[in-house]
Short mmCIF file of C-alpha atoms in Angstrom, two decimals:
data_model
loop_
_atom_site.label_atom_id
_atom_site.label_comp_id
_atom_site.label_asym_id
_atom_site.label_seq_id
_atom_site.Cartn_x
_atom_site.Cartn_y
_atom_site.Cartn_z
CA PRO A 1 8.96 -9.92 1.36
CA ALA A 2 7.73 -11.66 -1.66
CA LEU A 3 4.71 -13.87 -1.29
CA VAL A 4 4.77 -15.45 -4.56
CA GLY A 5 3.73 -19.17 -4.11
CA GLU A 6 2.91 -18.57 -0.48
CA ARG A 7 -0.35 -19.29 1.15
CA VAL A 8 -1.87 -15.85 2.02
CA MET A 9 -4.99 -14.55 3.56
CA ALA A 10 -6.58 -10.98 2.45
CA LEU A 11 -8.65 -8.30 3.87
CA LEU A 12 -11.25 -7.75 1.24
CA ALA A 13 -13.78 -5.13 0.34
CA GLY A 14 -16.27 -7.67 -0.65
CA GLY A 15 -16.60 -10.50 -3.16
CA GLY A 16 -15.20 -13.12 -0.75
CA TYR A 17 -17.50 -15.80 -1.77
CA ALA A 18 -16.19 -15.90 -5.57
CA GLU A 19 -14.12 -18.68 -6.75
CA TYR A 20 -11.24 -16.16 -7.35
CA ALA A 21 -10.57 -12.66 -5.77
CA ALA A 22 -8.20 -9.87 -6.81
CA VAL A 23 -6.63 -8.07 -3.98
CA ASP A 24 -4.00 -5.30 -3.34
CA VAL A 25 -0.91 -7.25 -2.36
CA ARG A 26 -0.57 -4.84 0.54
CA HIS A 27 -3.63 -6.13 1.91
CA THR A 28 -2.42 -9.70 2.14
CA LEU A 29 -0.97 -11.43 5.19
CA PRO A 30 1.15 -14.86 5.16
CA VAL A 31 -0.94 -17.73 6.74
CA PRO A 32 0.81 -18.82 9.94
CA LYS A 33 2.68 -22.20 9.61
CA GLY A 34 0.45 -25.11 10.68
CA MET A 35 -2.99 -23.02 10.33
CA SER A 36 -5.45 -24.15 7.99
CA MET A 37 -6.97 -22.01 5.20
CA VAL A 38 -10.36 -22.19 6.98
CA GLU A 39 -8.93 -20.84 10.21
CA ALA A 40 -6.91 -18.26 8.27
CA ALA A 41 -9.93 -16.80 6.74
CA CYS A 42 -11.04 -15.74 10.40
CA ILE A 43 -8.33 -13.40 10.90
CA PRO A 44 -7.77 -10.41 8.47
CA GLU A 45 -11.10 -8.58 9.02
CA VAL A 46 -11.17 -9.02 12.81
CA ALA A 47 -7.58 -8.22 13.35
CA ALA A 48 -7.66 -5.13 11.08
CA THR A 49 -10.70 -3.84 12.89
CA VAL A 50 -9.33 -4.28 16.31
CA TYR A 51 -5.93 -3.02 15.78
CA SER A 52 -6.97 0.06 13.77
CA ASN A 53 -9.28 1.18 16.30
CA LEU A 54 -7.87 0.34 19.61
CA VAL A 55 -4.33 0.80 18.79
CA LEU A 56 -4.04 3.28 15.90
CA LEU A 57 -7.12 5.37 16.62
CA CYS A 58 -7.45 5.18 20.37
CA GLY A 59 -3.91 4.91 21.17
CA MET A 60 -3.96 1.58 23.36
CA SER A 61 -0.29 0.64 24.19
CA LEU A 62 1.15 -2.71 23.16
CA ASP A 63 3.55 -2.52 26.12
CA PRO A 64 2.41 -4.32 29.12
CA ALA A 65 4.44 -2.23 31.13
CA GLN A 66 2.31 0.72 30.27
CA ASN A 67 -0.80 -1.11 30.56
CA ASN A 68 -0.26 -2.46 34.02
CA PRO A 69 2.26 -0.24 35.80
CA ALA A 70 3.13 -1.15 39.25
CA GLU A 71 2.42 2.34 40.81
CA ASP A 72 -0.69 3.20 38.86
CA GLU A 73 -4.17 1.96 37.88
CA GLN A 74 -4.36 -0.96 35.22
CA THR A 75 -5.48 0.22 31.86
CA SER A 76 -8.93 -1.26 31.31
CA LEU A 77 -11.16 -2.09 28.15
CA LEU A 78 -14.68 -2.65 27.74
CA VAL A 79 -15.85 -4.85 24.81
CA HIS A 80 -19.44 -4.93 23.91
CA GLY A 81 -20.43 -8.28 22.28
CA GLY A 82 -17.72 -10.19 23.71
CA THR A 83 -18.25 -13.58 21.97
CA GLY A 84 -18.39 -12.07 18.42
CA GLY A 85 -15.57 -12.40 16.17
CA VAL A 86 -14.34 -8.82 16.76
CA GLY A 87 -15.09 -8.92 20.33
CA MET A 88 -13.17 -12.18 21.11
CA HIS A 89 -10.12 -10.94 19.10
CA ALA A 90 -10.08 -7.73 21.09
CA ILE A 91 -10.40 -9.40 24.40
CA GLN A 92 -7.34 -11.50 23.51
CA LEU A 93 -5.16 -8.81 22.07
CA ALA A 94 -5.86 -6.51 25.25
CA LEU A 95 -5.15 -9.40 27.48
CA ALA A 96 -1.86 -10.23 25.71
CA VAL A 97 -0.66 -6.63 26.25
CA GLY A 98 -1.42 -6.35 29.96
CA THR A 99 -5.01 -4.54 29.70
CA ARG A 100 -8.04 -5.53 32.01
CA VAL A 101 -10.82 -6.49 30.13
CA PHE A 102 -14.55 -6.38 30.67
CA ALA A 103 -16.94 -7.72 28.13
CA THR A 104 -20.82 -7.75 27.77
CA VAL A 105 -22.68 -11.04 26.82
CA GLY A 106 -26.20 -12.05 26.76
CA THR A 107 -26.16 -15.21 28.38
CA GLU A 108 -24.24 -17.43 31.33
CA GLU A 109 -22.97 -19.77 28.64
CA LYS A 110 -21.41 -16.85 26.93
CA ALA A 111 -20.14 -15.32 30.03
CA GLU A 112 -18.33 -18.70 30.96
CA TYR A 113 -16.70 -18.52 27.61
CA VAL A 114 -15.47 -14.96 28.09
CA ARG A 115 -14.19 -16.05 31.56
CA LEU A 116 -12.12 -18.79 29.85
CA LEU A 117 -10.64 -16.11 27.68
CA GLY A 118 -9.51 -14.31 30.88
CA ALA A 119 -11.90 -11.45 30.63
CA GLU A 120 -14.55 -10.38 33.07
CA PRO A 121 -18.24 -10.80 31.80
CA ILE A 122 -21.25 -8.58 32.30
CA ILE A 123 -24.42 -10.19 31.35
CA TYR A 124 -26.26 -7.21 29.96
CA THR A 125 -29.73 -8.78 30.47
CA GLU A 126 -29.12 -8.74 34.22
CA HIS A 127 -26.90 -5.97 35.20
CA SER A 128 -26.01 -2.51 34.06
CA PHE A 129 -22.52 -2.56 32.46
CA ARG A 130 -22.19 1.05 33.60
CA GLU A 131 -22.76 0.29 37.53
CA VAL A 132 -20.59 -2.88 37.25
CA LEU A 133 -17.69 -1.46 35.60
CA LEU A 134 -17.67 1.69 37.66
CA ALA A 135 -17.71 -0.50 40.87
CA GLU A 136 -15.13 -2.88 39.76
CA THR A 137 -12.80 -0.05 38.97
CA GLY A 138 -13.38 1.82 42.22
CA GLY A 139 -15.38 4.50 40.17
CA ARG A 140 -12.45 5.16 37.62
CA GLY A 141 -13.99 3.65 34.63
CA ALA A 142 -12.67 2.15 31.42
CA ASP A 143 -10.08 3.76 29.37
CA TYR A 144 -11.19 2.24 26.23
CA ILE A 145 -14.80 1.04 24.95
CA LEU A 146 -15.20 -1.00 21.74
CA ASP A 147 -18.97 -0.69 20.88
CA VAL A 148 -21.03 -2.39 18.26
CA VAL A 149 -24.25 -1.34 19.56
CA GLY A 150 -24.11 2.53 18.96
CA GLY A 151 -27.07 5.01 19.81
CA LYS A 152 -28.79 2.89 22.52
CA TYR A 153 -25.62 2.76 24.68
CA LEU A 154 -23.99 6.13 23.87
CA ASP A 155 -24.96 8.01 27.30
CA ASP A 156 -24.05 4.91 29.41
CA ASN A 157 -20.91 4.31 27.53
CA LEU A 158 -19.65 8.02 28.06
CA HIS A 159 -20.47 7.74 31.69
CA THR A 160 -18.55 4.57 31.86
CA LEU A 161 -15.38 5.98 30.59
CA ALA A 162 -12.41 7.19 32.71
CA ASP A 163 -11.03 10.70 32.33
CA GLY A 164 -9.43 10.88 28.89
CA GLY A 165 -11.10 7.82 27.74
CA HIS A 166 -11.92 6.76 24.25
CA LEU A 167 -15.33 5.27 22.94
CA CYS A 168 -14.94 3.65 19.57
CA ILE A 169 -18.16 2.91 17.85
CA ILE A 170 -17.98 0.27 15.13
CA GLY A 171 -21.65 -0.87 14.80
CA LEU A 172 -24.90 0.53 15.21
CA MET A 173 -26.96 -2.60 16.29
CA GLY A 174 -28.68 -0.12 18.79
CA GLY A 175 -29.49 2.65 16.58
CA ALA A 176 -27.86 5.44 14.73
CA LYS A 177 -28.75 8.39 16.69
CA ALA A 178 -28.53 9.72 20.35
CA GLU A 179 -28.31 12.93 22.12
CA VAL A 180 -24.92 13.65 23.88
CA ASN A 181 -23.91 16.06 26.80
CA LEU A 182 -20.95 17.95 25.20
CA GLY A 183 -20.23 19.72 28.51
CA TYR A 184 -19.91 16.34 30.25
CA MET A 185 -17.51 15.25 27.55
CA LEU A 186 -15.52 18.37 27.75
CA SER A 187 -14.99 18.21 31.39
CA ARG A 188 -13.86 14.65 31.23
CA ARG A 189 -11.86 15.02 28.05
CA LEU A 190 -13.59 12.35 26.40
CA SER A 191 -13.33 11.23 22.73
CA VAL A 192 -15.73 9.52 20.69
CA HIS A 193 -14.82 7.84 17.46
CA ALA A 194 -17.05 6.15 14.82
CA THR A 195 -15.35 4.20 12.05
CA SER A 196 -15.80 1.85 9.26
CA LEU A 197 -12.72 -0.49 7.97
CA ARG A 198 -14.40 -0.88 4.30
CA THR A 199 -14.60 2.75 3.50
CA ARG A 200 -10.79 3.31 4.16
CA SER A 201 -8.31 4.04 1.33
CA ASP A 202 -6.17 1.32 -0.12
CA HIS A 203 -3.34 3.23 1.38
CA GLN A 204 -4.90 3.25 4.93
CA LYS A 205 -5.67 -0.40 4.70
CA ALA A 206 -2.12 -1.26 3.82
CA GLU A 207 -0.93 0.84 6.76
CA ILE A 208 -3.09 -1.17 9.09
CA LEU A 209 -2.37 -4.55 7.54
CA ARG A 210 1.50 -3.78 8.02
CA GLY A 211 0.52 -3.19 11.81
CA VAL A 212 -1.15 -6.39 12.08
CA ARG A 213 1.68 -8.28 10.52
CA GLU A 214 4.21 -6.75 12.82
CA HIS A 215 2.39 -6.66 16.01
CA VAL A 216 -0.49 -9.05 15.83
CA LEU A 217 0.47 -12.06 13.84
CA PRO A 218 3.23 -13.05 16.23
CA LEU A 219 0.60 -13.25 18.87
CA ILE A 220 -1.45 -15.60 16.75
CA GLU A 221 1.66 -17.53 15.94
CA SER A 222 2.54 -18.19 19.40
CA GLY A 223 -0.99 -18.92 20.47
CA ARG A 224 -1.67 -16.04 22.80
CA ILE A 225 -4.51 -15.19 20.44
CA GLY A 226 -6.78 -17.84 19.12
CA VAL A 227 -8.80 -17.98 15.95
CA GLY A 228 -12.08 -18.53 17.67
CA LEU A 229 -13.63 -20.49 14.85
CA ASP A 230 -17.13 -21.60 15.83
CA ARG A 231 -18.61 -23.76 13.07
CA ILE A 232 -18.01 -24.46 9.39
CA PHE A 233 -20.55 -24.35 6.77
CA ASP A 234 -20.28 -25.81 3.14
CA MET A 235 -20.71 -23.05 0.58
CA GLU A 236 -24.05 -24.51 -0.43
CA GLU A 237 -25.13 -23.74 3.04
CA ALA A 238 -24.18 -20.06 2.92
CA ALA A 239 -27.89 -19.16 3.77
CA ALA A 240 -27.77 -21.26 6.72
CA ALA A 241 -24.37 -19.81 7.96
CA HIS A 242 -26.11 -16.15 7.79
CA GLU A 243 -29.08 -17.37 9.56
CA TYR A 244 -26.87 -18.84 12.41
CA PHE A 245 -24.74 -15.61 12.55
CA ASP A 246 -27.88 -13.52 12.85
CA SER A 247 -29.39 -15.47 15.38
CA GLY A 248 -26.88 -14.28 17.93
CA GLN A 249 -26.14 -17.83 19.30
CA HIS A 250 -22.56 -17.91 17.37
CA ARG A 251 -19.25 -17.08 18.96
#
């Protein structure tokens, strides 16, 4: 549908601080009614990241009946960095489609915030996420892991996955290198994906945004998924905003 004259939000490859930004029209989404432009700016990047990785790449179903069947184990997701922008969106999307969600956080305050969203927090400074998740799932493990840490967590992530599980690495906060036991992966039919949204082609981004518009925007419009806006900075305070983000105190 034509978007001429409409309020839109866009997935940008960069340049978002400019006064004007040129963007492929296929990379735009209509701003939900009643939502401010500031709130709308929080959506495209995180929504596209989560949908492209969990749904398109790892195959997480958007059908609650498949994720929480009466006769079988409930599908589960482990999110590292549960109070980050991507983490919060992933938690809410997964919960909205019937998936059980665990999330690692650094403090009790952040743990409480994750609980309010409906997920089960694991404070990584106090507990082994591997031990907690396996105990909570009766040894089965997680079907999906969305990871921003990378190398440091690779071995524990793999041993936290259920048979046939998917590990999706979208960040390297804990390093870019690690050794992997391919024999263990082979015997458990495990998959490891490492992805970047920015390096995808315009066509791929358009397909991702089409899915977000069809499947995710209705959940945002209905209030099932919140925006998660933490703080607002004036443009003149851009440096302070980055410092706040890097401090790890944000959510």
